[in-house]
Coordinates of C-alpha atoms in Angstrom, one line a residue:
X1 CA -5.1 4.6 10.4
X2 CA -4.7 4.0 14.0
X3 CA -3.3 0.7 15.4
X4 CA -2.2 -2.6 13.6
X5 CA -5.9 -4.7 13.1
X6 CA -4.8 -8.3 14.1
X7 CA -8.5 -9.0 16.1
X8 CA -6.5 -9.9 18.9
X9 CA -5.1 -6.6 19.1
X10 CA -7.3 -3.8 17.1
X11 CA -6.2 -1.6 14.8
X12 CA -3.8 0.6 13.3
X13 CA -1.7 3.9 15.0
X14 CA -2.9 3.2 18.8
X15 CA 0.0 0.2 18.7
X16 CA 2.9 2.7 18.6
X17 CA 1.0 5.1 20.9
X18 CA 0.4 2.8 23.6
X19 CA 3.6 1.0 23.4
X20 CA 6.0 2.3 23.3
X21 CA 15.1 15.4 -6.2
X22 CA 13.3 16.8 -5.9
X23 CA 13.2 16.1 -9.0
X24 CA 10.4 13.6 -8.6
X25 CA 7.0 14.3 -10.5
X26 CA 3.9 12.7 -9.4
X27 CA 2.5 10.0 -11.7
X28 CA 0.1 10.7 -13.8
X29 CA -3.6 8.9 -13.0
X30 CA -3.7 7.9 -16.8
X31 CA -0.6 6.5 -16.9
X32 CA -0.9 4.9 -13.1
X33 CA -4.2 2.9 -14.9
X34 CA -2.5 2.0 -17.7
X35 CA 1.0 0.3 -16.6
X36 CA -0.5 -0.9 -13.2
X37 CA -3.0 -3.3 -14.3
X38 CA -3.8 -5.9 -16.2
X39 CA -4.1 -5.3 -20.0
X40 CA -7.6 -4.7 -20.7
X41 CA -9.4 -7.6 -22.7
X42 CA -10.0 -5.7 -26.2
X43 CA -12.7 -3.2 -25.3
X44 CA -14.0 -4.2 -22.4
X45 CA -12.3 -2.8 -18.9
X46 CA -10.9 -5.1 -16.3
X47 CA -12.5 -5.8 -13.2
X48 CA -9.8 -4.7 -11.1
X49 CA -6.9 -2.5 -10.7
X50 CA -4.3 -4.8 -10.7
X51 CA -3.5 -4.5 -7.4
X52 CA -1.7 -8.0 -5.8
X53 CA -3.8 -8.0 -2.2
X54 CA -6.7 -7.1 -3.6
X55 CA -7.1 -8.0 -6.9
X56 CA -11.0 -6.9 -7.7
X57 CA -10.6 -3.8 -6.2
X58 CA -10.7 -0.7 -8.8
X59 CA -11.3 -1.0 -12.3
X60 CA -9.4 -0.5 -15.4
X61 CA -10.3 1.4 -18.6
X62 CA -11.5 4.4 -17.2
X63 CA -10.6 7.3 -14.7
X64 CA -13.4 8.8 -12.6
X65 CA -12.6 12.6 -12.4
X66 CA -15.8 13.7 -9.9
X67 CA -18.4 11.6 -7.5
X68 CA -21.5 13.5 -7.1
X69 CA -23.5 11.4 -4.8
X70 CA -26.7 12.0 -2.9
X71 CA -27.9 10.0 -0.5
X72 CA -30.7 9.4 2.1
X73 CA -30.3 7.5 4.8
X74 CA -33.0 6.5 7.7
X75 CA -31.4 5.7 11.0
X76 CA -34.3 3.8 12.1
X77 CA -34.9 1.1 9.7
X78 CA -31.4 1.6 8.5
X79 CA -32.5 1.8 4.4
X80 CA -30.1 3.6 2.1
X81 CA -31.2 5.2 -1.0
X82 CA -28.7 6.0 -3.1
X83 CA -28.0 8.5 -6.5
X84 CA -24.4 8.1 -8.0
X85 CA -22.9 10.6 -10.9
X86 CA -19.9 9.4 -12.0
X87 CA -17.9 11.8 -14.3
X88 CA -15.3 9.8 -16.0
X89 CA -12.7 9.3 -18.6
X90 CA -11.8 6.7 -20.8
X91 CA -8.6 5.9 -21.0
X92 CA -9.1 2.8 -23.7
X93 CA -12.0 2.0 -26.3
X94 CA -14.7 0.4 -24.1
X95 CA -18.0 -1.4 -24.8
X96 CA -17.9 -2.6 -20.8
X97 CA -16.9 -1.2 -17.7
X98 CA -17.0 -2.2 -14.0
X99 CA -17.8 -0.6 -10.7
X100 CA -17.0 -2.0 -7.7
X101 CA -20.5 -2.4 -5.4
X102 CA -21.7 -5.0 -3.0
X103 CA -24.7 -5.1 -1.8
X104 CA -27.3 -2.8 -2.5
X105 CA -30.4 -3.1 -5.2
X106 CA -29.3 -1.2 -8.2
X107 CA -32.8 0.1 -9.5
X108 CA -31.1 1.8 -13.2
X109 CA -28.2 2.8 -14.9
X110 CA -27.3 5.4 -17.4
X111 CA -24.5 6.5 -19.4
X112 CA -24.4 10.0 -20.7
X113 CA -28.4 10.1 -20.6
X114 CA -29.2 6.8 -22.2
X115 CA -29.8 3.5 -20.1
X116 CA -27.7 1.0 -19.8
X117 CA -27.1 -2.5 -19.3
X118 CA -26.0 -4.0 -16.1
X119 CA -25.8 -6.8 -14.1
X120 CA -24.2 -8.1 -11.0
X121 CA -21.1 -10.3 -10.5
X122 CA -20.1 -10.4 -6.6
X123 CA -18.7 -6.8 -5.7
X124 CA -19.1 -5.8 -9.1
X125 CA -21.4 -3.9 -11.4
X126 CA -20.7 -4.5 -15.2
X127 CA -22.1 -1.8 -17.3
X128 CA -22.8 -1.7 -21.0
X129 CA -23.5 1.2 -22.3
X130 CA -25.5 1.9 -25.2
X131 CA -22.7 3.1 -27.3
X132 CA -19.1 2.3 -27.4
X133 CA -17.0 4.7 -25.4
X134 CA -14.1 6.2 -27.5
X135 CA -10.1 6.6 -25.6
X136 CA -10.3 10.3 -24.0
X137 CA -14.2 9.8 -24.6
X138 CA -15.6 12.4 -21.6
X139 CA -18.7 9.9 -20.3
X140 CA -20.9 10.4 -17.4
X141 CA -22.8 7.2 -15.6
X142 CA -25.4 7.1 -13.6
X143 CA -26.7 5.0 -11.0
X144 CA -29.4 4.9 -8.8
X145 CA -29.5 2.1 -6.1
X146 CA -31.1 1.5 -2.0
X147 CA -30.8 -1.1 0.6
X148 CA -29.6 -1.7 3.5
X149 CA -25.3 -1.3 3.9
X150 CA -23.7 -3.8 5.1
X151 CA -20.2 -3.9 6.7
X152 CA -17.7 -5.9 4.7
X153 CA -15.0 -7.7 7.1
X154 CA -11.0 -7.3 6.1
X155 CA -8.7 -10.5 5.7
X156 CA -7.3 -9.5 9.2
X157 CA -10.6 -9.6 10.4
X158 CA -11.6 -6.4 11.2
X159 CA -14.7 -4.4 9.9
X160 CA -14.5 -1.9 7.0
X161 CA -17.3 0.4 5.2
X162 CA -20.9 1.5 6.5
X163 CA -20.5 0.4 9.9
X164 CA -23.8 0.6 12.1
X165 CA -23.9 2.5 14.9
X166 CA -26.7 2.9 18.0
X167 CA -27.7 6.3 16.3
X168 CA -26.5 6.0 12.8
X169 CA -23.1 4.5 10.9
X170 CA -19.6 5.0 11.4
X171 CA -18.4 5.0 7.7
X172 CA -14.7 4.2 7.0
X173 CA -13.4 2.7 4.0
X174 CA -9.7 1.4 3.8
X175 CA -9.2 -0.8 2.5
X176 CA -12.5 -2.2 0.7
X177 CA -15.5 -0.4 2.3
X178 CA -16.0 2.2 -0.2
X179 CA -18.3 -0.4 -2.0
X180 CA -20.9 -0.6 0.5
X181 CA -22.1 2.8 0.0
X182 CA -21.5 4.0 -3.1
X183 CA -20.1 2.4 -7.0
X184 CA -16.7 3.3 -7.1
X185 CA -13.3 3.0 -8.8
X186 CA -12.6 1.6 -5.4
X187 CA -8.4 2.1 -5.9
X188 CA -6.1 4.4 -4.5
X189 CA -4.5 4.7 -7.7
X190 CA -8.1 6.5 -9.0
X191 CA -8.5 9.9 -7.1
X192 CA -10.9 12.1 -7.8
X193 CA -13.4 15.1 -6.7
X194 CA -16.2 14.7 -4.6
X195 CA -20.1 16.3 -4.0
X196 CA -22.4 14.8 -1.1
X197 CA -25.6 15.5 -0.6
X198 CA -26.8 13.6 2.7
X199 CA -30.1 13.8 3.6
X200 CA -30.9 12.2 7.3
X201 CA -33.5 12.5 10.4
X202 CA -34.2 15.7 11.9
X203 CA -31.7 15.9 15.2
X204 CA -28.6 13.6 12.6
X205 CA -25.4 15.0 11.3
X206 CA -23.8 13.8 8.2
X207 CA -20.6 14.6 8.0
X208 CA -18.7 14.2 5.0
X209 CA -15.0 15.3 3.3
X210 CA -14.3 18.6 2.8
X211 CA -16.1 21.8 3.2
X212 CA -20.0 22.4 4.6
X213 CA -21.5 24.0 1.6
X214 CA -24.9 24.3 3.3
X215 CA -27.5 22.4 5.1
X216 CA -31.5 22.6 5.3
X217 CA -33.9 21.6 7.6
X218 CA -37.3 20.6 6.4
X219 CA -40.3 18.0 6.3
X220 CA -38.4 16.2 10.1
X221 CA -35.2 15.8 7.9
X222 CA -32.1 17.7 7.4
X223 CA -29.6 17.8 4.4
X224 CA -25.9 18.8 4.2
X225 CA -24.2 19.6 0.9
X226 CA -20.3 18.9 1.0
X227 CA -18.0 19.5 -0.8
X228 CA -13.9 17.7 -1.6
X229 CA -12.1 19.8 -4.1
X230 CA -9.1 18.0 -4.1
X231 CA -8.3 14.3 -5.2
X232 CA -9.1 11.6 -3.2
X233 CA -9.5 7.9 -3.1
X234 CA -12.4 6.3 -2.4
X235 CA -11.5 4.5 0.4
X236 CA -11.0 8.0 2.4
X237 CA -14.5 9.0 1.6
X238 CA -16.7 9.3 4.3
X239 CA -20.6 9.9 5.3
X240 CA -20.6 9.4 9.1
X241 CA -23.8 9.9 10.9
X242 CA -25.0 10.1 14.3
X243 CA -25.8 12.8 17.1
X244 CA -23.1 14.9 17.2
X245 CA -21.8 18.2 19.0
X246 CA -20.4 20.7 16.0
X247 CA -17.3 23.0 16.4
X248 CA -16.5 25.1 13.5
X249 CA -13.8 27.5 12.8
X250 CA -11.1 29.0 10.7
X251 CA -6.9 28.7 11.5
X252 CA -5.2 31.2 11.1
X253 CA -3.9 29.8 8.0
X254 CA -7.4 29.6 6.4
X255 CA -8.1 25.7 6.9
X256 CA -11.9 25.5 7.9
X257 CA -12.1 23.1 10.5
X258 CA -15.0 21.1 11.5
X259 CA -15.2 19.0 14.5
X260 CA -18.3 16.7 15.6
X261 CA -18.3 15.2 18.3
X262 CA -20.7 12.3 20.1
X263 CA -21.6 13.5 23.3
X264 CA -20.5 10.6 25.3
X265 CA -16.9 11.3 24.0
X266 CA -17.2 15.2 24.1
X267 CA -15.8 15.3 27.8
X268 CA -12.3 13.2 27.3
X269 CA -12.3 14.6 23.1
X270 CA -12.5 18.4 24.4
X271 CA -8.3 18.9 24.8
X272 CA -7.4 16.9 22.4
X273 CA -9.3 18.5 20.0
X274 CA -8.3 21.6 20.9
X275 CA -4.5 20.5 19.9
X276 CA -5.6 20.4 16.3
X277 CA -4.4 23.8 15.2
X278 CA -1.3 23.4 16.9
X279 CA -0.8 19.7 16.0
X280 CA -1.4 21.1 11.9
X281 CA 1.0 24.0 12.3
X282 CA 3.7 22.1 13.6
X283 CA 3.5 19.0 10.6
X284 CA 3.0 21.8 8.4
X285 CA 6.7 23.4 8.9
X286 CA 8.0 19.7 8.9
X287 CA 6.1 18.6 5.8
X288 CA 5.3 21.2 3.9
X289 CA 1.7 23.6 3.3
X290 CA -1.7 21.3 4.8
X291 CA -2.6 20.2 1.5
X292 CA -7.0 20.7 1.7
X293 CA -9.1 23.6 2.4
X294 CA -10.5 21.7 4.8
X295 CA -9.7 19.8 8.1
X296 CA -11.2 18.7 11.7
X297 CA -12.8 15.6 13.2
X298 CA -15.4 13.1 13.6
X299 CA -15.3 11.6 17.0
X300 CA -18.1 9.0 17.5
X301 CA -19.2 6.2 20.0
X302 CA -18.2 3.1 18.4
X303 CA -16.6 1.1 20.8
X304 CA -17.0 -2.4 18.3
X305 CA -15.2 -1.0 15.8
X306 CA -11.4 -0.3 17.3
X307 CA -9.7 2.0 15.6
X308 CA -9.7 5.8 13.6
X309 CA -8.9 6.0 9.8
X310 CA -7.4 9.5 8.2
X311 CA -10.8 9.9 6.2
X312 CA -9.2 12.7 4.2
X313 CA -9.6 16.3 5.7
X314 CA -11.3 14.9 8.6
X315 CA -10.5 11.6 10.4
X316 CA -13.0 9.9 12.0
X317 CA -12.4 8.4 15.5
X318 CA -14.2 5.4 17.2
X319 CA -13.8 7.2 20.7
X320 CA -12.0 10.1 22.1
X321 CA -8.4 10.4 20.9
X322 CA -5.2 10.7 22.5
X323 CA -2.6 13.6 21.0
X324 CA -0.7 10.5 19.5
X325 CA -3.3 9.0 17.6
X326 CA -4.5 12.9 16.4
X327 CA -1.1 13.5 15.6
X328 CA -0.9 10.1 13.2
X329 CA -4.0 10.5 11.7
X330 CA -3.5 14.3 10.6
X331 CA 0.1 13.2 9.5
X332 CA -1.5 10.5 6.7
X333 CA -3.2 13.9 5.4
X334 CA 0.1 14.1 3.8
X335 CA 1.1 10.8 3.8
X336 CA -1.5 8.3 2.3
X337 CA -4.2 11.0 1.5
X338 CA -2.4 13.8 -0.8
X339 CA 0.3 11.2 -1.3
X340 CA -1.5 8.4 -2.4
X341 CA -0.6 4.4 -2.5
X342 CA -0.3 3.1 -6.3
X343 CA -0.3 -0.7 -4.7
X344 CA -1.8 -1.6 -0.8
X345 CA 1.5 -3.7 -0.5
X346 CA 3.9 0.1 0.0
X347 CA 1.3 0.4 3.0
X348 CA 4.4 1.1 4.8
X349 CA 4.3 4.6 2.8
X350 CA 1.3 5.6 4.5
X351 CA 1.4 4.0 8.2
X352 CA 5.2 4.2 8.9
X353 CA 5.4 7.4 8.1
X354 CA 2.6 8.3 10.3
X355 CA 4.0 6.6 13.0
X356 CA 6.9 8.1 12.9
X357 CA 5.1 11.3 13.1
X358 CA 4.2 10.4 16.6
X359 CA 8.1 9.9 17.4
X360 CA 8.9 13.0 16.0
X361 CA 6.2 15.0 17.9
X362 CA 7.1 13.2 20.9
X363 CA 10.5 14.5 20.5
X364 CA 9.6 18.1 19.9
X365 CA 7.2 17.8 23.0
X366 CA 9.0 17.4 25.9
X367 CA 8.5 13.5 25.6
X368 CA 10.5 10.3 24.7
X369 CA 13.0 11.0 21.6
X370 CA 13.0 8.7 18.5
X371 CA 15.7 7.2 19.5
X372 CA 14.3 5.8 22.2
X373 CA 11.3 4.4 20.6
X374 CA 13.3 2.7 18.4
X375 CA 15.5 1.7 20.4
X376 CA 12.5 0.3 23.0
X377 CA 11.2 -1.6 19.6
X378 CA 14.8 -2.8 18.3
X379 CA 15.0 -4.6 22.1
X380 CA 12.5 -6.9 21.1
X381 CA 13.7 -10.5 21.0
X382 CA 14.1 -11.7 17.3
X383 CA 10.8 -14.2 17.9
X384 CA 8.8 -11.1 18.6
X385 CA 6.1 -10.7 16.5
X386 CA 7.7 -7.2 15.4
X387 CA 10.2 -9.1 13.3
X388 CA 7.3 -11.3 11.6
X389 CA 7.7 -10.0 8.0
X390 CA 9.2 -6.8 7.0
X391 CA 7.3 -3.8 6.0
X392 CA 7.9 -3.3 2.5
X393 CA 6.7 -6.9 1.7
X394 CA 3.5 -7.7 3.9
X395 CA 2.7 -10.6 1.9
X396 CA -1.0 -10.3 1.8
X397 CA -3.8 -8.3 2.4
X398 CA -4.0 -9.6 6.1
X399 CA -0.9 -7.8 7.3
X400 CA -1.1 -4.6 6.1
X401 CA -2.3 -3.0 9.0
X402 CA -0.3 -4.9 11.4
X403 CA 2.8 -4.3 13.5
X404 CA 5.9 -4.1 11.3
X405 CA 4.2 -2.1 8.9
X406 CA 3.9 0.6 11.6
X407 CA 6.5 0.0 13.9
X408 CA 9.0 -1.5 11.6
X409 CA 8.3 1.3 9.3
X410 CA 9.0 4.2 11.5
X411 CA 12.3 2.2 12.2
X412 CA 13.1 2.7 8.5
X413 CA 12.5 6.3 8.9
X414 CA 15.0 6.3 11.7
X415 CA 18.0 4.2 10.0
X416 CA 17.3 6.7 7.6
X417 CA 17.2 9.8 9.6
X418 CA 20.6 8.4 11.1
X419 CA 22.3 8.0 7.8
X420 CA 21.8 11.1 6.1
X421 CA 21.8 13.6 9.0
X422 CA 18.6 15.7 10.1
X423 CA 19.2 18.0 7.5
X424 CA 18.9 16.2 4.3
X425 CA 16.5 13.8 6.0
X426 CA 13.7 16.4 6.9
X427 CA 14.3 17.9 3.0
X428 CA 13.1 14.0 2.1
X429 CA 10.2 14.0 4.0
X430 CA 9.1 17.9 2.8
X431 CA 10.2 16.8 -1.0
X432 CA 8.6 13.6 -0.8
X433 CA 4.9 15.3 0.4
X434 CA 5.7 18.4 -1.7
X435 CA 6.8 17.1 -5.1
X436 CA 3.9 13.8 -5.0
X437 CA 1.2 16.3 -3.8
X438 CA -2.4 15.7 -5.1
X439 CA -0.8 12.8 -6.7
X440 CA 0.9 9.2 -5.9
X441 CA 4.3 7.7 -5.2
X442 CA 5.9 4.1 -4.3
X443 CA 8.4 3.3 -2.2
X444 CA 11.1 3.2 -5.2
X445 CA 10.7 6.6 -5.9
X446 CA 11.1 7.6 -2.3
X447 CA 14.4 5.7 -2.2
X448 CA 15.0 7.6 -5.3
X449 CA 14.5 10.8 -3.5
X450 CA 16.2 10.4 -0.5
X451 CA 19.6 9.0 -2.5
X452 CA 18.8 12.2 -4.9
X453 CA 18.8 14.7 -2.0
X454 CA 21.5 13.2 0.6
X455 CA 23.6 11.9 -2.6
X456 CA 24.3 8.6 -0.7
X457 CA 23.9 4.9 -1.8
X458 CA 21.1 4.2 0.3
X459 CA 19.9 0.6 -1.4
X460 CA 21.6 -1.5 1.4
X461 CA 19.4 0.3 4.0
X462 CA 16.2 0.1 2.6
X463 CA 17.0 -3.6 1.9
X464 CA 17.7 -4.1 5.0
X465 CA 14.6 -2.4 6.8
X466 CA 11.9 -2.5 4.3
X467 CA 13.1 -6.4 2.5
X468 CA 15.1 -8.4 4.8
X469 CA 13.5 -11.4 6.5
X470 CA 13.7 -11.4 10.6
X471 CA 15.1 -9.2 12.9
X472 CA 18.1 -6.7 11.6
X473 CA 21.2 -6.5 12.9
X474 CA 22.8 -3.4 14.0
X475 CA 24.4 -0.9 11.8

């Protein structure tokens, strides 16, 4: 995502841009649900993933393998209605289970066919099916729901889910938003596959992940099918609406890219945009193959909301981007969207890599070197707010998408990059994407990595960078 969210400030990537062994397996979902969380009481699944920033987010006792959801949404008197298939697996005995949803009149559930029980406990929706759910049980729920979204707002203040625009919603999910749209195993620990049918007026796009299976005009309404084959987490889902300009075409390396594009925002988007290609081939030869079928943009009016999110295979942008902040967000298609967080506190993971991403392009481009950013961040005086906590340890949800995460982050990159050579440290960052692909990491199996592959003790570093309190001091 694009610049640190402090309200004072905005949001994630633009910060950076504006100032400036491989013998490592993913983890497997099952096991991920299992050691992560809180032990499940008995038979009945635990209303959250376990995660420390966020404890109700996700949901334990079960792993959702495909969303099928199919929606209709009028961009007049703003309703939702709403049909969720969940295909899931049970990874424990259950009688109960949770969803995370807020808001939103939930009208029926079923499991495999049969209603359900349910009710409502703040964000979430606690099911009972009719018959007890075996361990590796295949089940498939059901729910049917309408009203109208409504943004949630982050601890650091910011705005986060179905976001209203003047001609239809800017939808963008990380951390919590997910929940405003559709029931969810709203953790990036659950990935999964993803259907959307979005049905709006006649003269709307709805975009979504993935590819355009098809769309249909009929009755002053128009419906496009979508379709994200490879995992994802819920927060990168994404059903943007609004008037939009639509660009499609194939790379030469077989990625269907989609672009749509608000008209206001067309002009200034038009060369950026055009980067794209360019901007995947060159992170590709760093990082490793693009990782989806699928890439592009959404770039929409939305000048309240203040930043773009890496809504996987197509970010979405508030306004018109600058190469920087298309650069960062196509980066976390590696990092943060194949490569998925299994807690929100290694955000680092995700936004420090991305930001260095920017450095490393710059470098490559005829602009500042990396050096040079850091060295333009490291001059900060130690009461700068740079130094405020360090990046592997935000502390709370409130600072996960602020400054040292980002800027701090990259920094580690750098030390890094500095201590191992450019040799061994661009076969970390290619390992790292290429062995965790599809899958998730945390940052002590990166450090793993990069000792594995440069053969150095590298635990003083990372201590320093990602755990020491207050400004560093040099090497």
């Amino acid at each position: 995502m694009t610049a640190p969210r402090r309200p004072a400030t905005g949001r994630r990537t633009a910060i950076l841009r504006r100032e400036a062994v491989l013998a490592t397996v993913p983890v497997a979902v099952a096991a991920l649900l299992g050691a992560a969380g809180p032990a499940a009481a008995g038979t009945q699944g635990t209303s959250g993933a376990g995660d420390p920033y966020f404890p109700l987010s996700g949901n334990g006792g079960y792993h959702v393998k495909h969303y099928d959801l199919t929606l209709r949404y009028d961009t007049g008197s703003r309703h939702l209605d709403g049909k969720a298939v969940l295909t899931a697996r049970a990874t424990q005995k259950l009688t109960r289970f949770d969803l995370d949803l807020k808001g939103l009149k939930v009208t029926g559930v079923k499991v495999d066919g049969s209603a359900a029980g349910f009710r409502r406990s703040g964000q979430e929706l606690v099911v009972t099916p009719r018959h007890t759910l075996h361990k590796d049980q295949e089940f498939r729920v059901t729910v049917t729901y309408s009203g109208t979204p409504k943004q949630v707002t982050d601890p650091d203040g910011s705005a986060d889910g179905w976001i209203r625009t003047d001609d239809g919603a800017f939808v963008a999910g990380e951390p919590q938003g997910a929940m405003t749209w559709f029931p969810a195993n709203n953790h990036p620990k659950d990935k999964s596959s993803y259907d959307f049918t979005i049905t709006v007026p006649k003269g709307r796009i709805a975009v979504a992940n993935g590819v355009l299976r098809g769309q249909h005009t009929a009755n002053g309404r128009t419906t496009f099918r979508w379709h994200q084959a490879e995992p994802m987490a819920a927060y990168l889902a994404t059903a943007t609406v609004g008037k939009f300009k639509v660009e499609q075409y194939t790379t030469r390396d077989g990625i269907q890219v989609y672009n749509a594009v608000d008209a206001r925002e067309a002009r200034a988007a038009a060369p950026v945009l055009k980067k794209l290609p360019s901007v995947l081939d060159w992170e590709s030869k760093l990082f490793g193959p693009y990782p989806f079928r699928a890439a592009g943009s959404i770039v929409d009016h939305a000048p309240n909301v203040g930043y773009a999110l890496e809504t996987q295979s197509r970010a979405v942008y508030d306004s018109a981007p600058d190469v920087s902040t298309l650069v960062h967000e196509n980066a976390h298609q590696w990092f943060g969207d194949s490569v998925s967080l299994t807690s929100w506190k290694d955000i680092w993971l995700n936004e420090g890599f991305a930001t260095y991403a920017e450095w490393l392009y710059s470098e490559q481009h005829g602009g500042d070197s990396a050096q040079k950013s850091f060295d333009a961040l490291y001059d900060r005086p130690a009461s700068d707010h740079l130094w405020a906590f360090p990046p592997g340890d935000p502390g709370s949800g409130e600072n996960i998408f602020d400054t040292p995460v980002y800027a701090r982050g990259a920094m580690t990159l750098h030390e890094l990059r500095k201590a191992v050579g450019d040799r061994d440290f661009f076969r970390i960052l290619r390992a790292w994407a290429t062995e965790h692909r599809a899958g998730h990491g945390t940052t002590a199996q990166f450090v793993k990595l990069a000792e594995c592959v440069s053969g150095k003790d590298l635990g003083g570093l990372f201590h320093t960078w990602l755990y020491a309190q207050g400004k560093p001091g040099k090497a």
